[in-house]
Amino acid sequence: MNKVKDSNQNIAKAVLKIRQDNKLSQEQFAEMVGVTRQAVSRWEMGVSHS
């Protein structure tokens, strides 16, 4: 289970960094990758749903 949590945290940090480096809002980033703003928010918080 720790591997999943660590992986989620790595993804969260990566998404946040990419978004901030490109000066994008969550909504702008979501539109670019074809998901909702809420999905981007969950990714950045490291929340995963199976």
PDB file of C-alpha atoms in Angstrom:
ATOM      1  CA  MET A   1       0.000   0.000   0.000  1.00  0.00           C
ATOM      2  CA  ASN A   2       2.873   2.399   0.681  1.00  0.00           C
ATOM      3  CA  LYS A   3       4.040   2.053  -2.925  1.00  0.00           C
ATOM      4  CA  VAL A   4       0.665   3.277  -4.150  1.00  0.00           C
ATOM      5  CA  LYS A   5       0.709   6.211  -1.737  1.00  0.00           C
ATOM      6  CA  ASP A   6       4.289   7.117  -2.709  1.00  0.00           C
ATOM      7  CA  SER A   7       3.404   6.862  -6.386  1.00  0.00           C
ATOM      8  CA  ASN A   8       0.361   9.099  -5.890  1.00  0.00           C
ATOM      9  CA  GLN A   9       2.523  11.691  -4.124  1.00  0.00           C
ATOM     10  CA  ASN A  10       5.082  11.609  -6.952  1.00  0.00           C
ATOM     11  CA  ILE A  11       2.316  12.154  -9.491  1.00  0.00           C
ATOM     12  CA  ALA A  12       0.825  14.941  -7.367  1.00  0.00           C
ATOM     13  CA  LYS A  13       4.150  16.777  -7.225  1.00  0.00           C
ATOM     14  CA  ALA A  14       4.772  16.300 -10.945  1.00  0.00           C
ATOM     15  CA  VAL A  15       1.334  17.575 -12.008  1.00  0.00           C
ATOM     16  CA  LEU A  16       1.600  20.596  -9.732  1.00  0.00           C
ATOM     17  CA  LYS A  17       5.120  21.410 -10.971  1.00  0.00           C
ATOM     18  CA  ILE A  18       4.178  21.114 -14.648  1.00  0.00           C
ATOM     19  CA  ARG A  19       1.094  23.263 -14.125  1.00  0.00           C
ATOM     20  CA  GLN A  20       2.918  25.952 -12.144  1.00  0.00           C
ATOM     21  CA  ASP A  21       5.962  25.986 -14.428  1.00  0.00           C
ATOM     22  CA  ASN A  22       3.616  26.727 -17.321  1.00  0.00           C
ATOM     23  CA  LYS A  23       1.669  29.320 -15.306  1.00  0.00           C
ATOM     24  CA  LEU A  24      -1.612  27.491 -15.841  1.00  0.00           C
ATOM     25  CA  SER A  25      -4.667  27.449 -13.617  1.00  0.00           C
ATOM     26  CA  GLN A  26      -6.145  24.076 -12.725  1.00  0.00           C
ATOM     27  CA  GLU A  27      -8.955  24.840 -15.145  1.00  0.00           C
ATOM     28  CA  GLN A  28      -6.559  25.666 -18.015  1.00  0.00           C
ATOM     29  CA  PHE A  29      -4.481  22.550 -17.362  1.00  0.00           C
ATOM     30  CA  ALA A  30      -7.617  20.400 -17.170  1.00  0.00           C
ATOM     31  CA  GLU A  31      -8.826  21.718 -20.503  1.00  0.00           C
ATOM     32  CA  MET A  32      -5.458  20.948 -22.115  1.00  0.00           C
ATOM     33  CA  VAL A  33      -5.438  17.317 -20.953  1.00  0.00           C
ATOM     34  CA  GLY A  34      -9.169  16.719 -21.372  1.00  0.00           C
ATOM     35  CA  VAL A  35     -10.290  16.265 -17.770  1.00  0.00           C
ATOM     36  CA  THR A  36     -12.241  18.293 -15.218  1.00  0.00           C
ATOM     37  CA  ARG A  37     -10.688  20.865 -12.916  1.00  0.00           C
ATOM     38  CA  GLN A  38     -11.743  18.625 -10.029  1.00  0.00           C
ATOM     39  CA  ALA A  39      -9.663  15.774 -11.470  1.00  0.00           C
ATOM     40  CA  VAL A  40      -6.588  18.021 -11.579  1.00  0.00           C
ATOM     41  CA  SER A  41      -7.253  19.050  -7.990  1.00  0.00           C
ATOM     42  CA  ARG A  42      -7.459  15.393  -6.904  1.00  0.00           C
ATOM     43  CA  TRP A  43      -4.249  14.590  -8.770  1.00  0.00           C
ATOM     44  CA  GLU A  44      -2.435  17.456  -7.035  1.00  0.00           C
ATOM     45  CA  MET A  45      -3.690  16.263  -3.649  1.00  0.00           C
ATOM     46  CA  GLY A  46      -2.545  12.725  -4.402  1.00  0.00           C
ATOM     47  CA  VAL A  47      -6.068  11.338  -4.158  1.00  0.00           C
ATOM     48  CA  SER A  48      -6.692   8.200  -6.136  1.00  0.00           C
ATOM     49  CA  HIS A  49      -9.955   6.398  -6.844  1.00  0.00           C
ATOM     50  CA  SER A  50      -9.966   2.783  -7.904  1.00  0.00           C
TER      51      SER A  50
END
